[in-house]
Amino acid sequence: MSSDLTTGIHDLSFATGEYVLPHTALAAYNGTDIGKYHTGIGQRSMSVPAADEDIVTMAAAAAAPIVARHGAERIRTVVFATESSVDQAKSAGVYVHSLLQLPSACRVVELKQACYAATAALQLAIGLVRRDPSQQVLVIASDVSKYDLDSPGEATQGAAAVAMLIGADPALVRIEEPSGLFTADVMDFWRPNYRETALVDGQQSIAAYLQAVEGTWKDYAEQGGRPPQEFAAFCYHQPFTKMAYKAHRHLLNYCGQATDEDAVERAVKHTTAYNSVIGNSYTASVYLALAALLDQAGDQTGGQDGGLDGRSVGFLSYGSGSVAEFFAGTVVPGYRRHLRTAAHRAAIDRRTPLTYAEYRELHQRSFPADGGDHPTPAQTTGPFRLAALRGHKRLYDTR
Ligand code: COA
């Protein structure tokens, strides 16, 4: 491997669902003080997919602008990371490959480890690019977070897909070595094959996440990583945005650094803008944090010209069960010319608000498992739709 070869995130684009449920509607239904949602967990609203949307349609919608900008000639690998897979055998990425008409000379695979898998996909992609820097890898993280109605997890649902083009000499973020790694066998969140909704022990999942923050940082430091004061910001996995604050406070404490609220606020504030209105998007969440950070670049440094040019950003990717990784990226000077800020804000603003009753009906929808012909109602205004389940096969259309 050439030591001067830089690899990382060349482009990043996200998509989310057709609908949005404001937490005010959930609070009005279940009698919760809205302060618990807005302040206690840091959530304002959650994206809800239409009946004809799923992880595939969101993934294709996220990746299409990347393929339109860069072409598909150099993409020889698609890695699809998800917790909310639609098939036990076929990779959701193969549907995306078809919808985007990617070249047949391409490998496509799906990765799973709760909310962590997109980071495994990113690291795998970097390895492939280092082996052959002429190639690019399309990494897609797409998830619909679904908990039982009337459960504590209900307020932390959401849906989104983030697509990232990984390549040599990236335009946005250079991913650095080393990584700090941590795995522990813990039952904080899981979803047996026969369930559509996740099972979770909320308090245990918070404790397991904080334990993983320590574990990854310890390993990162031992591997010769940067000291905490070198980072301009930290992108944490955000099942709810208050978790980023808890995690960063915990990290600073662990490192023996001052934990005044200003320091915590400066490090994570700009990373929460999208997750607080989209909700938990599992594998996509840590990269939505990055999107929010980069898109608010102008606000980062009190309006200095370079924004985050050349600055280091820390990433803490956590997936229940559990696997976690801490790594660093350096923001590439000039990155702001390559952002998709207007499209990202439009993806959020275009969502149609649901009443609580409409959301509940969508939540309770599922396809019969009888192999019959089950067309979906035409609801999405996005570029791709799940048209039907017919003979146990998912049929997708380009609108
Ligand atoms: N105003 C302001 N804050 C309030 C409040 C109010 N009226 N009422 C409660 N709060 C605060 C609580 O103090 C608590 O904050 P703290 O954790 O900083 O002390 C927060 O709101 C949540 O309250 P809590 O009683 O813990 O809520 P809960 O029992 O409904 O559980 C989750 C919250 C996040 C654990 C739950 O939504 C869940 O299980 N989510 C899914 C799993 C998950 O996201 N895990 C994260 C790690 S991956």
PDB file of N, CA and C and ligand atoms in Angstrom, residues 33 35-36 39-41 147 152-153 156 200 202-203 205-206 209 237 239-240 243 246 280 318 320, ligand 1:
ATOM      1  N   ASP A  33     -45.357  14.156  28.668  1.00  0.00           N
ATOM      2  CA  ASP A  33     -44.927  15.558  28.640  1.00  0.00           C
ATOM      3  C   ASP A  33     -43.967  15.734  27.459  1.00  0.00           C
ATOM      4  N   GLY A  35     -41.735  17.695  26.928  1.00  0.00           N
ATOM      5  CA  GLY A  35     -40.355  17.954  27.368  1.00  0.00           C
ATOM      6  C   GLY A  35     -39.510  16.682  27.382  1.00  0.00           C
ATOM      7  N   LYS A  36     -40.145  15.547  27.654  1.00  0.00           N
ATOM      8  CA  LYS A  36     -39.388  14.291  27.668  1.00  0.00           C
ATOM      9  C   LYS A  36     -38.841  13.990  26.260  1.00  0.00           C
ATOM     10  N   THR A  39     -36.593  17.524  25.037  1.00  0.00           N
ATOM     11  CA  THR A  39     -35.388  17.768  25.840  1.00  0.00           C
ATOM     12  C   THR A  39     -34.777  16.463  26.344  1.00  0.00           C
ATOM     13  N   GLY A  40     -35.622  15.583  26.905  1.00  0.00           N
ATOM     14  CA  GLY A  40     -35.114  14.355  27.547  1.00  0.00           C
ATOM     15  C   GLY A  40     -34.387  13.445  26.577  1.00  0.00           C
ATOM     16  N   ILE A  41     -34.975  13.199  25.389  1.00  0.00           N
ATOM     17  CA  ILE A  41     -34.277  12.339  24.412  1.00  0.00           C
ATOM     18  C   ILE A  41     -33.790  13.137  23.198  1.00  0.00           C
ATOM     19  N   TYR A 147     -40.207  -0.166  16.457  1.00  0.00           N
ATOM     20  CA  TYR A 147     -40.443  -0.773  17.769  1.00  0.00           C
ATOM     21  C   TYR A 147     -41.940  -0.988  17.931  1.00  0.00           C
ATOM     22  N   PRO A 152     -41.637   1.955  25.110  1.00  0.00           N
ATOM     23  CA  PRO A 152     -40.727   3.110  25.275  1.00  0.00           C
ATOM     24  C   PRO A 152     -39.922   3.407  24.012  1.00  0.00           C
ATOM     25  N   GLY A 153     -39.628   2.359  23.230  1.00  0.00           N
ATOM     26  CA  GLY A 153     -38.845   2.567  22.005  1.00  0.00           C
ATOM     27  C   GLY A 153     -39.602   3.310  20.914  1.00  0.00           C
ATOM     28  N   THR A 156     -38.417   6.506  19.562  1.00  0.00           N
ATOM     29  CA  THR A 156     -37.082   6.549  18.942  1.00  0.00           C
ATOM     30  C   THR A 156     -37.060   5.789  17.626  1.00  0.00           C
ATOM     31  N   VAL A 200     -35.867  -4.533  22.893  1.00  0.00           N
ATOM     32  CA  VAL A 200     -34.812  -3.692  23.447  1.00  0.00           C
ATOM     33  C   VAL A 200     -34.964  -3.564  24.949  1.00  0.00           C
ATOM     34  N   GLY A 202     -33.936  -0.744  27.031  1.00  0.00           N
ATOM     35  CA  GLY A 202     -33.455   0.617  26.774  1.00  0.00           C
ATOM     36  C   GLY A 202     -32.322   1.032  27.686  1.00  0.00           C
ATOM     37  N   GLN A 203     -32.511   0.851  28.996  1.00  0.00           N
ATOM     38  CA  GLN A 203     -31.468   1.319  29.925  1.00  0.00           C
ATOM     39  C   GLN A 203     -30.191   0.496  29.750  1.00  0.00           C
ATOM     40  N   SER A 205     -29.228  -0.824  27.002  1.00  0.00           N
ATOM     41  CA  SER A 205     -28.588  -0.442  25.735  1.00  0.00           C
ATOM     42  C   SER A 205     -27.778   0.840  25.906  1.00  0.00           C
ATOM     43  N   ILE A 206     -28.269   1.738  26.747  1.00  0.00           N
ATOM     44  CA  ILE A 206     -27.502   2.968  27.004  1.00  0.00           C
ATOM     45  C   ILE A 206     -26.199   2.613  27.739  1.00  0.00           C
ATOM     46  N   TYR A 209     -23.790   0.893  25.371  1.00  0.00           N
ATOM     47  CA  TYR A 209     -23.221   1.886  24.450  1.00  0.00           C
ATOM     48  C   TYR A 209     -22.076   2.625  25.150  1.00  0.00           C
ATOM     49  N   HIS A 237     -23.122   7.537  16.868  1.00  0.00           N
ATOM     50  CA  HIS A 237     -24.395   6.891  16.538  1.00  0.00           C
ATOM     51  C   HIS A 237     -25.467   7.518  17.421  1.00  0.00           C
ATOM     52  N   PRO A 239     -29.214   6.923  18.360  1.00  0.00           N
ATOM     53  CA  PRO A 239     -30.545   6.316  18.413  1.00  0.00           C
ATOM     54  C   PRO A 239     -31.579   7.367  18.818  1.00  0.00           C
ATOM     55  N   PHE A 240     -31.139   8.326  19.573  1.00  0.00           N
ATOM     56  CA  PHE A 240     -31.854   9.571  19.895  1.00  0.00           C
ATOM     57  C   PHE A 240     -30.740  10.561  20.182  1.00  0.00           C
ATOM     58  N   MET A 243     -28.330  10.902  23.164  1.00  0.00           N
ATOM     59  CA  MET A 243     -27.312   9.865  23.373  1.00  0.00           C
ATOM     60  C   MET A 243     -25.919  10.373  22.997  1.00  0.00           C
ATOM     61  N   LYS A 246     -24.669  12.247  25.990  1.00  0.00           N
ATOM     62  CA  LYS A 246     -24.285  11.307  27.056  1.00  0.00           C
ATOM     63  C   LYS A 246     -22.945  10.658  26.720  1.00  0.00           C
ATOM     64  N   ASN A 280     -34.293   7.625  14.641  1.00  0.00           N
ATOM     65  CA  ASN A 280     -33.238   6.618  14.539  1.00  0.00           C
ATOM     66  C   ASN A 280     -33.268   5.974  13.157  1.00  0.00           C
ATOM     67  N   TYR A 318     -21.748   2.527  16.957  1.00  0.00           N
ATOM     68  CA  TYR A 318     -22.145   1.493  17.925  1.00  0.00           C
ATOM     69  C   TYR A 318     -23.307   0.676  17.363  1.00  0.00           C
ATOM     70  N   SER A 320     -25.806  -2.431  18.687  1.00  0.00           N
ATOM     71  CA  SER A 320     -26.164  -3.268  19.840  1.00  0.00           C
ATOM     72  C   SER A 320     -25.806  -4.723  19.593  1.00  0.00           C
TER      73      SER A 320
HETATM   74  N1  COA B   1     -38.758  16.957  30.550  1.00  0.00           N
HETATM   75  C1  COA B   1     -37.444  16.813  30.274  1.00  0.00           C
HETATM   76  N2  COA B   1     -36.804  15.619  30.357  1.00  0.00           N
HETATM   77  C2  COA B   1     -37.516  14.543  30.735  1.00  0.00           C
HETATM   78  C3  COA B   1     -38.891  14.640  31.055  1.00  0.00           C
HETATM   79  C4  COA B   1     -39.510  15.914  30.948  1.00  0.00           C
HETATM   80  N3  COA B   1     -40.810  16.087  31.231  1.00  0.00           N
HETATM   81  N4  COA B   1     -39.323  13.408  31.410  1.00  0.00           N
HETATM   82  C5  COA B   1     -38.265  12.568  31.306  1.00  0.00           C
HETATM   83  N5  COA B   1     -37.179  13.259  30.907  1.00  0.00           N
HETATM   84  C6  COA B   1     -35.829  12.738  30.619  1.00  0.00           C
HETATM   85  C7  COA B   1     -35.345  11.708  31.628  1.00  0.00           C
HETATM   86  O1  COA B   1     -34.769  12.311  32.762  1.00  0.00           O
HETATM   87  C8  COA B   1     -34.326  10.958  30.772  1.00  0.00           C
HETATM   88  O2  COA B   1     -33.144  11.705  30.669  1.00  0.00           O
HETATM   89  P1  COA B   1     -31.757  11.112  31.262  1.00  0.00           P
HETATM   90  O3  COA B   1     -31.556   9.772  30.592  1.00  0.00           O
HETATM   91  O4  COA B   1     -30.746  12.118  30.834  1.00  0.00           O
HETATM   92  O5  COA B   1     -31.950  10.999  32.717  1.00  0.00           O
HETATM   93  C9  COA B   1     -34.960  10.972  29.381  1.00  0.00           C
HETATM   94  O6  COA B   1     -35.931  12.025  29.389  1.00  0.00           O
HETATM   95  C10 COA B   1     -35.653   9.667  29.005  1.00  0.00           C
HETATM   96  O7  COA B   1     -36.501   9.329  30.054  1.00  0.00           O
HETATM   97  P2  COA B   1     -36.658   7.804  30.508  1.00  0.00           P
HETATM   98  O8  COA B   1     -37.551   7.752  31.690  1.00  0.00           O
HETATM   99  O9  COA B   1     -35.322   7.144  30.625  1.00  0.00           O
HETATM  100  O10 COA B   1     -37.423   7.272  29.208  1.00  0.00           O
HETATM  101  P3  COA B   1     -37.849   5.819  28.749  1.00  0.00           P
HETATM  102  O11 COA B   1     -37.981   4.881  29.877  1.00  0.00           O
HETATM  103  O12 COA B   1     -39.042   6.053  27.889  1.00  0.00           O
HETATM  104  O13 COA B   1     -36.614   5.316  27.865  1.00  0.00           O
HETATM  105  C11 COA B   1     -35.228   5.145  25.966  1.00  0.00           C
HETATM  106  C12 COA B   1     -35.922   6.089  26.915  1.00  0.00           C
HETATM  107  C13 COA B   1     -34.338   5.949  25.027  1.00  0.00           C
HETATM  108  C14 COA B   1     -34.340   4.154  26.737  1.00  0.00           C
HETATM  109  C15 COA B   1     -36.298   4.378  25.152  1.00  0.00           C
HETATM  110  O14 COA B   1     -36.925   5.283  24.276  1.00  0.00           O
HETATM  111  C16 COA B   1     -35.762   3.204  24.358  1.00  0.00           C
HETATM  112  O15 COA B   1     -35.714   2.079  24.845  1.00  0.00           O
HETATM  113  N6  COA B   1     -35.370   3.445  23.077  1.00  0.00           N
HETATM  114  C17 COA B   1     -34.871   2.418  22.190  1.00  0.00           C
HETATM  115  C18 COA B   1     -33.456   1.941  22.516  1.00  0.00           C
HETATM  116  C19 COA B   1     -32.393   2.935  22.342  1.00  0.00           C
HETATM  117  O16 COA B   1     -32.579   3.926  21.649  1.00  0.00           O
HETATM  118  N7  COA B   1     -31.223   2.648  22.919  1.00  0.00           N
HETATM  119  C20 COA B   1     -30.076   3.520  22.858  1.00  0.00           C
HETATM  120  C21 COA B   1     -28.738   2.831  22.742  1.00  0.00           C
HETATM  121  S1  COA B   1     -28.514   1.998  21.176  1.00  0.00           S
END
